[in-house]
Coordinates of C-alpha atoms and ligand atoms in Angstrom, one line a residue:
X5 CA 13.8 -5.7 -2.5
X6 CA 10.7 -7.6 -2.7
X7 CA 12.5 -10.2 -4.8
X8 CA 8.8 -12.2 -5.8
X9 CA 8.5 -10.0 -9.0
X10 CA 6.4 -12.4 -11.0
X11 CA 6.0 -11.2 -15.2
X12 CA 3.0 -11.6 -16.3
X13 CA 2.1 -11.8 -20.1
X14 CA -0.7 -11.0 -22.1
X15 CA -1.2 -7.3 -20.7
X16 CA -3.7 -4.9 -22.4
X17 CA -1.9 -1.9 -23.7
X18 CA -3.2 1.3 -24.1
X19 CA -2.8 3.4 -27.0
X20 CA 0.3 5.3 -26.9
X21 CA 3.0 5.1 -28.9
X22 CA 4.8 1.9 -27.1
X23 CA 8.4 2.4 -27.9
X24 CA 8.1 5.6 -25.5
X25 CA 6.7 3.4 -22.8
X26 CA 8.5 0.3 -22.8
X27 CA 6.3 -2.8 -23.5
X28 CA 4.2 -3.5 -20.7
X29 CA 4.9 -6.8 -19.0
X30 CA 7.5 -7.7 -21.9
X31 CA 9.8 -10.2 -20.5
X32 CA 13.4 -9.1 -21.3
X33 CA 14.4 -11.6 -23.8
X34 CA 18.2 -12.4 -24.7
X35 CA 18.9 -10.0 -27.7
X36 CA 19.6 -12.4 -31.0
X37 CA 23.0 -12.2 -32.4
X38 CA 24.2 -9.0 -33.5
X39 CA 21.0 -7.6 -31.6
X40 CA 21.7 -5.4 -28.1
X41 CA 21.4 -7.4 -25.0
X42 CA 20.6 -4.5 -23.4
X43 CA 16.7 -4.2 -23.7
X44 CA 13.9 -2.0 -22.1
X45 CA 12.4 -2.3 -18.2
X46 CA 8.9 -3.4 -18.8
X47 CA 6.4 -0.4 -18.0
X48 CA 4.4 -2.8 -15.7
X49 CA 5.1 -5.7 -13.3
X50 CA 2.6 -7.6 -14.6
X51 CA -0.1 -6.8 -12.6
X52 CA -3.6 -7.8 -14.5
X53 CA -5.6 -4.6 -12.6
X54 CA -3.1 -2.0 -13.0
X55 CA -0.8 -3.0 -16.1
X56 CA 1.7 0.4 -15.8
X57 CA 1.8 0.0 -11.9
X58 CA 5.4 -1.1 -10.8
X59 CA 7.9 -1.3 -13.9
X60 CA 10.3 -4.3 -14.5
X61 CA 14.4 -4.8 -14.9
X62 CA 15.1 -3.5 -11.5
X63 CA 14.6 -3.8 -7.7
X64 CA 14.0 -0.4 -5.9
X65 CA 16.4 -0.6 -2.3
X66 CA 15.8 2.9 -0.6
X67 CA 13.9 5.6 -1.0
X68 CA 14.9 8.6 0.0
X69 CA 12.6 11.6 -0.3
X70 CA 13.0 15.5 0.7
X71 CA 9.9 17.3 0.2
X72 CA 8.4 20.7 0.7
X73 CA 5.4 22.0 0.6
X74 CA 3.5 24.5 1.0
X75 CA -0.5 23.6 1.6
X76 CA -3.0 26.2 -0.1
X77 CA -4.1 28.1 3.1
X78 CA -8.0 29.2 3.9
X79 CA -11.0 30.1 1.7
X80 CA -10.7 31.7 -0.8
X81 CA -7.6 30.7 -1.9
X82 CA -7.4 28.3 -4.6
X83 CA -7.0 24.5 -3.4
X84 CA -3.7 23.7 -4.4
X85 CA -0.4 23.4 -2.9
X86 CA 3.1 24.0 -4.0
X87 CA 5.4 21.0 -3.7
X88 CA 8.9 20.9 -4.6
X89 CA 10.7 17.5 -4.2
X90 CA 14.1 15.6 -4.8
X91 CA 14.0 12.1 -4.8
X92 CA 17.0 9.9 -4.3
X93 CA 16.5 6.3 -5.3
X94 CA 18.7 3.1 -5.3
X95 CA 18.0 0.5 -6.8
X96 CA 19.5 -2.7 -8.7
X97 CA 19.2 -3.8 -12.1
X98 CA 18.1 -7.0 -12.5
X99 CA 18.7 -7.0 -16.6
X100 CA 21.1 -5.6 -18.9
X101 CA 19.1 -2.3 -19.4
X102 CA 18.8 0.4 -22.3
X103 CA 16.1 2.1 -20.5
X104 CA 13.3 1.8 -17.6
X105 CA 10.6 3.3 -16.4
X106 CA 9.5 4.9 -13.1
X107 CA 5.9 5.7 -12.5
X108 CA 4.8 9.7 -11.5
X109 CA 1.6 11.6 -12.4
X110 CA 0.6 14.7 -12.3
X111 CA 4.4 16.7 -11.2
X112 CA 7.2 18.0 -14.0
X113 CA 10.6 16.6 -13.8
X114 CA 13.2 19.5 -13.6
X115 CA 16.0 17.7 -13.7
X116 CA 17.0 14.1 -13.8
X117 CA 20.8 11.6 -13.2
X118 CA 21.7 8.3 -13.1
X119 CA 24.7 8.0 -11.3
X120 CA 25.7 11.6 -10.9
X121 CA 25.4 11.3 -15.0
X122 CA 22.6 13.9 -15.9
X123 CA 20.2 13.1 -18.9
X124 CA 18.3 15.7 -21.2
X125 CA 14.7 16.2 -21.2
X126 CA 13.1 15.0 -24.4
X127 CA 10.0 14.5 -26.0
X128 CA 8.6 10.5 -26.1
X129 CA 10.2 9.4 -28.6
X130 CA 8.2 7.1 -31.7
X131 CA 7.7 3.2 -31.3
X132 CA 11.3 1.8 -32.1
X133 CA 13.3 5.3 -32.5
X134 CA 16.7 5.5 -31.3
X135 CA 17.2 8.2 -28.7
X136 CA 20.6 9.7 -28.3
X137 CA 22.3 9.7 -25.2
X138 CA 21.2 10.1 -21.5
X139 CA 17.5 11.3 -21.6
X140 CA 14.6 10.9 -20.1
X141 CA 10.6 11.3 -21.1
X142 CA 7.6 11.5 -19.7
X143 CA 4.3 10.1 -20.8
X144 CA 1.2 11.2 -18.9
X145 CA -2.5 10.2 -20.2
X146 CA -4.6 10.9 -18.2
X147 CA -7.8 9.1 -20.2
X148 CA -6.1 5.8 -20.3
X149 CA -4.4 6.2 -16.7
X150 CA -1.0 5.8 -18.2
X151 CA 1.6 7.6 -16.1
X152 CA 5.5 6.4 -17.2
X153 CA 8.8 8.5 -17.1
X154 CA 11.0 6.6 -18.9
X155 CA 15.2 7.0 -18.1
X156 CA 17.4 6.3 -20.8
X157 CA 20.9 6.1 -19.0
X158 CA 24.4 5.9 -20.2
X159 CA 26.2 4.3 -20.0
X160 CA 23.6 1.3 -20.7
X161 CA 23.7 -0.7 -17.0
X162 CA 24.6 -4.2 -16.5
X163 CA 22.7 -6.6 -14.2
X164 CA 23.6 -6.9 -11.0
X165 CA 24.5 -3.0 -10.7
X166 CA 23.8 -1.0 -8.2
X167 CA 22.3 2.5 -9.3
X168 CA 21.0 5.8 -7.7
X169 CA 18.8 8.0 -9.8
X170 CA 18.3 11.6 -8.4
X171 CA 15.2 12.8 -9.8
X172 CA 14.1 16.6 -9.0
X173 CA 10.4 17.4 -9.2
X174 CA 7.7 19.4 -8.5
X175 CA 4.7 20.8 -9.7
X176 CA 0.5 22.3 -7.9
X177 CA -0.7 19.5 -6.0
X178 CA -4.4 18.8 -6.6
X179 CA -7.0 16.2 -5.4
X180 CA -5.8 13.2 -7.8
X181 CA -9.0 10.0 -7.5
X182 CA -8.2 6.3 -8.2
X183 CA -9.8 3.9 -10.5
X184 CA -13.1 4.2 -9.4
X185 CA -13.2 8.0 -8.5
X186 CA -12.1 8.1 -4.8
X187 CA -9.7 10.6 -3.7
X188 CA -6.1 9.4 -3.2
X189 CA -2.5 10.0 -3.3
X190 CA -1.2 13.3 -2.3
X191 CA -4.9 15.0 -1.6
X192 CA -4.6 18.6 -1.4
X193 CA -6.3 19.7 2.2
X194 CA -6.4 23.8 3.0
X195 CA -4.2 22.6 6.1
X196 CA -1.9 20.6 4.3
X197 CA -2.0 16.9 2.4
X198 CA -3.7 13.9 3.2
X199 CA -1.6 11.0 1.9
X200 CA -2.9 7.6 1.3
X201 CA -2.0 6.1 -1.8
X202 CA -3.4 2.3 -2.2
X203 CA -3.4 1.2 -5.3
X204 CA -1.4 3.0 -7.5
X205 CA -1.5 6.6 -6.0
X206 CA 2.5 6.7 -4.7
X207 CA 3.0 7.9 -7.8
X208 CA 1.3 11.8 -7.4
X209 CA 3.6 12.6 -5.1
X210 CA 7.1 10.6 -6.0
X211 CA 8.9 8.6 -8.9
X212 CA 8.6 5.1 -7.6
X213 CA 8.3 1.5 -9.0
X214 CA 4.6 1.3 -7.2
X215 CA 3.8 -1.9 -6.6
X216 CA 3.8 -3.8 -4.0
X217 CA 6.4 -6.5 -5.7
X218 CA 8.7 -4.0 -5.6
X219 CA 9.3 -2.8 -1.8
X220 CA 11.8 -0.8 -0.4
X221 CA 13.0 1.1 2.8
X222 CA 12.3 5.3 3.0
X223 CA 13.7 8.1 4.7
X224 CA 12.2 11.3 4.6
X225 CA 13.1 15.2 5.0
X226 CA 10.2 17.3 4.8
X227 CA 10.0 21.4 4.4
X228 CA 6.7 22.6 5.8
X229 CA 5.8 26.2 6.7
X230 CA 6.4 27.0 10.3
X231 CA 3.6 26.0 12.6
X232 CA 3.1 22.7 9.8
X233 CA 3.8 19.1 11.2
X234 CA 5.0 16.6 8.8
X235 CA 4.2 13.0 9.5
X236 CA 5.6 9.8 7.7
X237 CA 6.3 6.3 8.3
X238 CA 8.2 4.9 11.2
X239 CA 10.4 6.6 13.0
X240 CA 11.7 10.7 14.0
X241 CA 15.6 10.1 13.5
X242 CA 16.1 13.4 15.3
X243 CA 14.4 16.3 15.8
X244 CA 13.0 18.8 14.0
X245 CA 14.4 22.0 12.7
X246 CA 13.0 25.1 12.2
X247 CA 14.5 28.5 10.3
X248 CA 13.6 31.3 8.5
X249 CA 9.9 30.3 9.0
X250 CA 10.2 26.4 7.8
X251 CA 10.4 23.2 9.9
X252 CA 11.9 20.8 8.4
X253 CA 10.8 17.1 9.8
X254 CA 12.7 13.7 9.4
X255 CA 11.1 10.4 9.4
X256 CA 13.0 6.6 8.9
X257 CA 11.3 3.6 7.3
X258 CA 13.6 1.0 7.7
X259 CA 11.2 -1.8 7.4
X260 CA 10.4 -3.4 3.7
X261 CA 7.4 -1.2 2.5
X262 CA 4.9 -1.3 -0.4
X263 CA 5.0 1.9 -2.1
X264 CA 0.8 2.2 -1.0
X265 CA 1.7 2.4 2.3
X266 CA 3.8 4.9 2.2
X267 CA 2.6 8.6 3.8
X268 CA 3.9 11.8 4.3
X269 CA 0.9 13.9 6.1
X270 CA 1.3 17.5 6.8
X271 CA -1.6 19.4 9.0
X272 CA -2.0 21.4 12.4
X273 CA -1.2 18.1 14.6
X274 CA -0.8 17.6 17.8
X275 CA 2.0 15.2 18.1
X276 CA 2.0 12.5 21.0
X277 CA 5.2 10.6 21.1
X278 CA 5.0 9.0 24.8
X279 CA 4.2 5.5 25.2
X280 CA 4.9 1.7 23.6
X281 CA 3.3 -1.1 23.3
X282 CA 3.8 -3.8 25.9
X283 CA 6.5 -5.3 24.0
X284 CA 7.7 -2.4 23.6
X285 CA 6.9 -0.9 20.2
X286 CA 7.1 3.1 20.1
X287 CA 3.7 4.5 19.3
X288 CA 3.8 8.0 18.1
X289 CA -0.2 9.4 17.2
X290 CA -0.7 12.8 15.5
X291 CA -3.7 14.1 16.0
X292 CA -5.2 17.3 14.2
X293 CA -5.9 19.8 16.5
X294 CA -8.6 21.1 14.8
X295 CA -11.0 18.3 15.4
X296 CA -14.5 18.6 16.9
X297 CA -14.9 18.1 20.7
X298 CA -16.5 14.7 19.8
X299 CA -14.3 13.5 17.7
X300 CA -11.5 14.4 19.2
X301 CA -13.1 12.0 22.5
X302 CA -13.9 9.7 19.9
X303 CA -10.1 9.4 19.0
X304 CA -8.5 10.0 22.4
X305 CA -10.9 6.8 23.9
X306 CA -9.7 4.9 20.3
X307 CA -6.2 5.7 20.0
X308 CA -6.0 4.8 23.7
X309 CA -7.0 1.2 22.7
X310 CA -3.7 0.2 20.5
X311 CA -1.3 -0.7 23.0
X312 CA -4.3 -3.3 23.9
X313 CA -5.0 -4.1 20.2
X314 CA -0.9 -4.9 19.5
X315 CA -0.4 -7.1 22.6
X316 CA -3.2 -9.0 21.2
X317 CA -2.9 -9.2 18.1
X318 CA 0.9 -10.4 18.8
X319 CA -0.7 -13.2 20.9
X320 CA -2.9 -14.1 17.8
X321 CA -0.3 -13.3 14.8
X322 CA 3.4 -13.2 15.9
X323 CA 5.9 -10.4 16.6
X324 CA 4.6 -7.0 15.8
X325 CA 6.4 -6.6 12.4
X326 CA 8.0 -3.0 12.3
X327 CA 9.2 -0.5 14.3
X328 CA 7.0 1.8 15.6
X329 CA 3.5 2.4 15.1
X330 CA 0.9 5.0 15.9
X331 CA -2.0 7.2 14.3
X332 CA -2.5 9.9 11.9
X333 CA -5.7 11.5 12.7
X334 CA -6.3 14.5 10.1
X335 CA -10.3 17.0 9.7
X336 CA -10.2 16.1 6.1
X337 CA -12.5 15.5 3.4
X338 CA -11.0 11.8 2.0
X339 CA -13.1 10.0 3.7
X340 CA -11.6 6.7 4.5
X341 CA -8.6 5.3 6.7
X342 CA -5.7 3.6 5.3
X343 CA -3.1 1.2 7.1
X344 CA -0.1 3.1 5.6
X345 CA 2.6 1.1 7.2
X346 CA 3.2 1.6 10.9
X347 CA 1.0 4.6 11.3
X348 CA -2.3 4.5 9.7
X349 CA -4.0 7.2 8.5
X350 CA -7.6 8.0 10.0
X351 CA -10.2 10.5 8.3
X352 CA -11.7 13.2 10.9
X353 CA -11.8 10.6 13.4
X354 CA -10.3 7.4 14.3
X355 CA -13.0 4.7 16.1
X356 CA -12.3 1.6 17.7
X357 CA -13.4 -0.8 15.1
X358 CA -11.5 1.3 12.4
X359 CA -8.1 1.7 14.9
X360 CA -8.3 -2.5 15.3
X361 CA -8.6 -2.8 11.5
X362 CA -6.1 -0.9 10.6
X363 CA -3.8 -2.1 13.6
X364 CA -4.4 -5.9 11.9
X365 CA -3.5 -4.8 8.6
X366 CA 0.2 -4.2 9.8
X367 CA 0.4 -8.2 10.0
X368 CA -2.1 -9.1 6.8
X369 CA -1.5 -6.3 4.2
X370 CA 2.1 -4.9 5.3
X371 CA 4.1 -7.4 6.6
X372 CA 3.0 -9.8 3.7
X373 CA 1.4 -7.6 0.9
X374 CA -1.2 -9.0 -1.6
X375 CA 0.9 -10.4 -4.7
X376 CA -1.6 -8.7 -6.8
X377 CA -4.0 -7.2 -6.3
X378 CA -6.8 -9.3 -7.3
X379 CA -5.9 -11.0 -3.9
X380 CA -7.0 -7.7 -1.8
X381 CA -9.5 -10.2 0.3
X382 CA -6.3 -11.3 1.7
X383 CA -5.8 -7.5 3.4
X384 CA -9.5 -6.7 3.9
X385 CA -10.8 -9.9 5.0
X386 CA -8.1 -10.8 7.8
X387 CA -8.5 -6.9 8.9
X388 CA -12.2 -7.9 9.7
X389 CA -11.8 -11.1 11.1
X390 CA -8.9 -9.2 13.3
X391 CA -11.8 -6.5 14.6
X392 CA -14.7 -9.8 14.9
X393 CA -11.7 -11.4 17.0
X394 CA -10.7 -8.0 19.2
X395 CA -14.7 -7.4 19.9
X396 CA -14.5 -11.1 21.3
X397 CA -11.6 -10.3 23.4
X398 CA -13.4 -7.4 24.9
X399 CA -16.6 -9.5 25.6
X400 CA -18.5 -8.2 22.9
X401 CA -20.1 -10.3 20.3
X402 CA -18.0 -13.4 19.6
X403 CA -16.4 -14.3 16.0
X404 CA -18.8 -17.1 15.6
X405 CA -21.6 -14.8 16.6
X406 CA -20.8 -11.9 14.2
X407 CA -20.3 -14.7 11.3
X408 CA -23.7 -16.2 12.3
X409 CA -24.8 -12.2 12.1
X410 CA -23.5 -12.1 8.8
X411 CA -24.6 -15.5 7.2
X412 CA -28.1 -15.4 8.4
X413 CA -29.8 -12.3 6.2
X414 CA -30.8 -13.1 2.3
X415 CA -28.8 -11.0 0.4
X416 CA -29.2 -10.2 -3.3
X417 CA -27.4 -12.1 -6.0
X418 CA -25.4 -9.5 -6.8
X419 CA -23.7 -9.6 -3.1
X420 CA -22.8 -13.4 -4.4
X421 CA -21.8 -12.8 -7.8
X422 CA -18.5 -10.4 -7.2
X423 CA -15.9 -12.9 -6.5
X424 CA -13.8 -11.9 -4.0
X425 CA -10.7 -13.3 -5.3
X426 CA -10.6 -12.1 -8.1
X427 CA -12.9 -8.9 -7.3
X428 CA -11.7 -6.7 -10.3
X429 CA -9.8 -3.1 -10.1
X430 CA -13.3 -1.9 -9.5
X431 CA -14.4 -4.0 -7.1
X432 CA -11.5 -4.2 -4.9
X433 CA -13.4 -2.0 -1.2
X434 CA -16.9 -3.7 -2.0
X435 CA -18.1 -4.4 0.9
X436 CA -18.2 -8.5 0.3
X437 CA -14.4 -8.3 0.1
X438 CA -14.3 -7.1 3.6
X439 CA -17.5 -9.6 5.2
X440 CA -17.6 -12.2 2.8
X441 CA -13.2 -12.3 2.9
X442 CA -13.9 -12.4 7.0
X443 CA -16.4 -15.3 7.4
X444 CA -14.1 -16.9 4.4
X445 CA -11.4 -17.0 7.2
X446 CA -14.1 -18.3 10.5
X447 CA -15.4 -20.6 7.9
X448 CA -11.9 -22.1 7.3
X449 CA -11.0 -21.9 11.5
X450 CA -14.1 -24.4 11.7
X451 CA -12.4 -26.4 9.0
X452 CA -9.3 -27.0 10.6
X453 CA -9.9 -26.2 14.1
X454 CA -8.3 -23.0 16.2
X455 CA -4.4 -25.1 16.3
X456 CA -4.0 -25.1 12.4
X457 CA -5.4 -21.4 11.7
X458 CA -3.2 -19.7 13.9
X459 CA -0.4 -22.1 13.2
X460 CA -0.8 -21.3 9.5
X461 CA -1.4 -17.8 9.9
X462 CA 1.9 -17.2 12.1
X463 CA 3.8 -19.4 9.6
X464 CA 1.8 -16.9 6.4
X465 CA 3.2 -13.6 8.1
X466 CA 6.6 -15.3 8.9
X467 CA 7.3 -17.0 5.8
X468 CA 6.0 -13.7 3.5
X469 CA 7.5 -11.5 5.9
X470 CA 8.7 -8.2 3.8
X471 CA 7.5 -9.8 0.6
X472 CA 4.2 -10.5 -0.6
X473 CA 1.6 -13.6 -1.6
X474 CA -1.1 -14.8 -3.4
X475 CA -4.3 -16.8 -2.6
X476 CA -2.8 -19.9 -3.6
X477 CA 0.7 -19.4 -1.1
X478 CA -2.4 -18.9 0.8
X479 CA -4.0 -22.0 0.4
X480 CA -0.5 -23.7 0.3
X481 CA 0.4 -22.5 3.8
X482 CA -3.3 -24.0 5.4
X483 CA -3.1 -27.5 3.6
X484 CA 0.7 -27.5 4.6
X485 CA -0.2 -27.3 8.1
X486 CA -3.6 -28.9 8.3
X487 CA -2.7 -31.6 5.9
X488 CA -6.4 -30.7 4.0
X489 CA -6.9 -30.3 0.9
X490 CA -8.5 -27.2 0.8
X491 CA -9.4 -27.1 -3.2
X492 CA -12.9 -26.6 -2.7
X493 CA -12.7 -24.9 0.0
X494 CA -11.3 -21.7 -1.5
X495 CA -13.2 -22.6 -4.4
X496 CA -16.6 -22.0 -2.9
X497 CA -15.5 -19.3 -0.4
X498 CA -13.2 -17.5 -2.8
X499 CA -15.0 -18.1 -6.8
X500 CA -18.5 -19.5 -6.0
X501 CA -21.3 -17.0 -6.8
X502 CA -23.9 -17.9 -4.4
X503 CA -24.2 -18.5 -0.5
X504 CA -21.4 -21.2 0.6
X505 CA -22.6 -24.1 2.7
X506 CA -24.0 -22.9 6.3
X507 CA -21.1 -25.4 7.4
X508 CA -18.2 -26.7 6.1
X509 CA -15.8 -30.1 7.1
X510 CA -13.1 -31.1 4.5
X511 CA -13.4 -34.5 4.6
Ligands
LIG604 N1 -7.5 -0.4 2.8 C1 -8.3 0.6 3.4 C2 -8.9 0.0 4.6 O1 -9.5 -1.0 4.6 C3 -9.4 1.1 2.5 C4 -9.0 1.9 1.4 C5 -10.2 2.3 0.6 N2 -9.8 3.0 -0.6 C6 -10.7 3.4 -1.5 N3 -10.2 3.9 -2.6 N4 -12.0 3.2 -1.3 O2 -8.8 0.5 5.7
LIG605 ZN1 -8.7 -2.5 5.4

């Protein structure tokens, strides 16, 4: 699903032999006569910070992904797990297909089929080689970040079919780092695997299209060793079942989901199933038991604030969007939190401020994803105005106060010069994303008063709802409302690399 797929041209390719990949962001073009219409899935959706992220000439409809694992164990064992998994996927061609691609790093494929059809292992084959028969290949560079197992089916699939590839893989899982170095994906912990995978890190633990054009609903079986709680996204569709020293844990996504925020946590939690929100979402919180006395009173107070934080942010936003929600709470070394969707991920603690971004993000991030990810202020900014609004609500500093906090200090031109929409894949968690992307959005409340911005910003999560946007559907949604024209507005706040106006009236 996730049907807003936009191609994009003019995508940098790295250098590896480009018939084995499948030309990145190549729009399928009608074969000339005499010339197959069947052609290759792109090996990227387009996307201009991550050009192999997502693949092209299908839509991805269900996950479905039975795991296990077996986490490294105490000092001085080495720190790597085993993982074995089978990964069932549906999805849809949306060409006539000779081939596509599905993104995975760092795990061997054992055995691949496309609809109960198996196809034979081979080596990437040379820019425009024919391949005989069902195969598949896998490309991984490391250097240039280019990760692509390419399927070859056959028969060759028509548009409009429906398709289930059944991919068995495995491999040691390590500590894989993003773009700019930070850990992500499936991160090896002595306890068991930390999972939080925005951008591009679905990928180190299952075949996937990840992007965030493409999303898709999950399930989930996973094999941990006894004693080992597994914790994904959504919901426990029935108990867990243990045998010959393995539980084996179940988890449903049904809700449209990027492939970043998908999880699949294993540790020593304590699992909390008991409560909802007032509306009456489940909220199920696994908490590691190994946690300091202070943090663990850190979380308990924290966790204890989300029924609160959903009722209000439903008052603010619309409908909570999924459902369930809840934390995972793991004594890692990542780091960071994520929002992975309906039950963020927290790293050796989960605070209040942290626990209220991460709640808002289920509304600006999930519900409606960034269409690429140069519009990341989108996620990060809302999730800060959300925790500026929520310490308001609890008769802290108001939103006009902490944006008067944050406009009044000189900051270096350096704060000014990163634009936040359009941040680059290095810039994307800078910290102007977050605080300059919030008083972006008090900045445009002032503009067109408190009726338009939570107007517009129901109508954003209702009209993007399972899908995903981009700062102009963004803009389009506020002048649509408030009858502005916002132009400048999003110029100066979004693209301007100095200090915007202390205040701001569209005339
Ligand atoms: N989206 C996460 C949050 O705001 C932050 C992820 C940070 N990731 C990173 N690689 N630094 O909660
Ligand atoms: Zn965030």
């Amino acid at each position: 699903m996730g049907s807003r797929t936009r191609l994009v041209g003019g995508i940098a390719v790295a250098t590896l032999a480009l018939g084995a990949l499948g030309a990145a962001g190549a729009v399928a073009a009608p074969g000339k006569p005499g010339e197959s219409r069947y052609t290759s899935g792109s090996s990227g959706v387009g996307d201009a910070y991550f050009p192999y992220a997502g693949n092209g000439g299908y839509d991805v409809q269900h996950y479905d992904l039975d795991l296990t694992y077996t986490p490294p164990g105490p000092d001085p064992a080495p720190l790597v797990g085993e993982f074995e998994g089978v990964a069932t996927i549906d999805l849809v061609a949306t060409q006539d297909l000779d081939r596509f691609n599905l993104d995975l790093r760092g795990m061997d494929v054992h055995a691949l089929s496309v609809n109960g059809k198996p196809a034979a292992s081979v080596a990437p084959p040379l820019a425009g080689a024919e391949v005989d028969g069902a195969a598949y290949w896998h490309v991984q560079d490391d250097a240039a970040r280019v990760w692509e197992l390419t399927v070859q089916p056959r028969p060759k699939l028509k548009a409009g079919q429906q398709v289930q590839v059944v991919v068995e893989y495995g491999g040691t899982t390590t500590r894989p780092r993003d773009i700019e170095g930070a850990l992500y994906g499936w991160v090896t912990q002595r306890d068991g695997a930390m999972v939080v995978s925005e951008p591009e890190g679905s990928m180190t633990w299952y075949p996937v299209s990840d992007h965030q054009t493409d999303k898709a609903t999950y399930s989930f079986e996973i094999t941990v060793p006894e004693g080992k709680v597994a914790v994904a996204n959504g919901i426990q569709p029935k108990p867990e079942e243990t045998a010959d020293g393995w539980t084996t844990w179940y988890w449903d996504a049904p809700d449209q989901q990027a492939s970043y925020l998908t999880t699949a946590s294993v540790g020593d939690f304590d699992l909390r199933d008991a409560y909802t929100s007032g509306s009456g979402v489940p909220i199920i919180d696994a908490v590691d038991t190994k946690l300091t006395a202070t943090r663990l009173a850190t979380t308990n107070a924290s966790l204890g604030w989300q029924v609160d934080m959903i009722d209000f942010f439903e008052s603010k936003f619309g409908p909570y969007p999924f459902v369930a929600y809840g934390s995972i709470v793991d004594n890692d070394s990542v780091g960071y939190a994520l929002e992975t969707q309906t039950r963020p991920v927290y790293s050796t603690q989960a605070s209040e401020g942290t626990v209220a971004h991460e709640a808002a993000h289920q509304w600006f991030g999930n519900a409606v994803s960034p269409e690429r990810w140069q519009d990341i202020w989108l996620n990060e900014g809302w999730a800060t105005y959300a925790t500026w609004m929520w310490n308001e609500e609890q008769g802290r500093n108001t939103a006009q106060t902490t944006y008067d906090n944050w406009y009044a200090p000189a900051r270096t031109q350096a704060y000014w010069d990163l634009q936040i929409g359009d941040p680059g894949e290095l810039g994307l968690f800078l910290t102007q994303v977050y605080n300059r992307g919030a008083a972006t959005l008090h900045a445009l409340r002032l503009d067109v008063g408190d009726d338009a911005f939570f107007e517009a910003a129901q109508l954003w999560v209702e009209r993007y709802d399972d899908s995903a946007g981009t700062s102009e559907d963004f803009q389009a949604i506020y002048e649509e409302v408030s009858g502005e024209d916002l132009d400048d507005f999003f110029q100066v706040w979004l693209y301007d690399q100095q200090k915007p106006p202390a205040t701001w009236t569209t005339p």
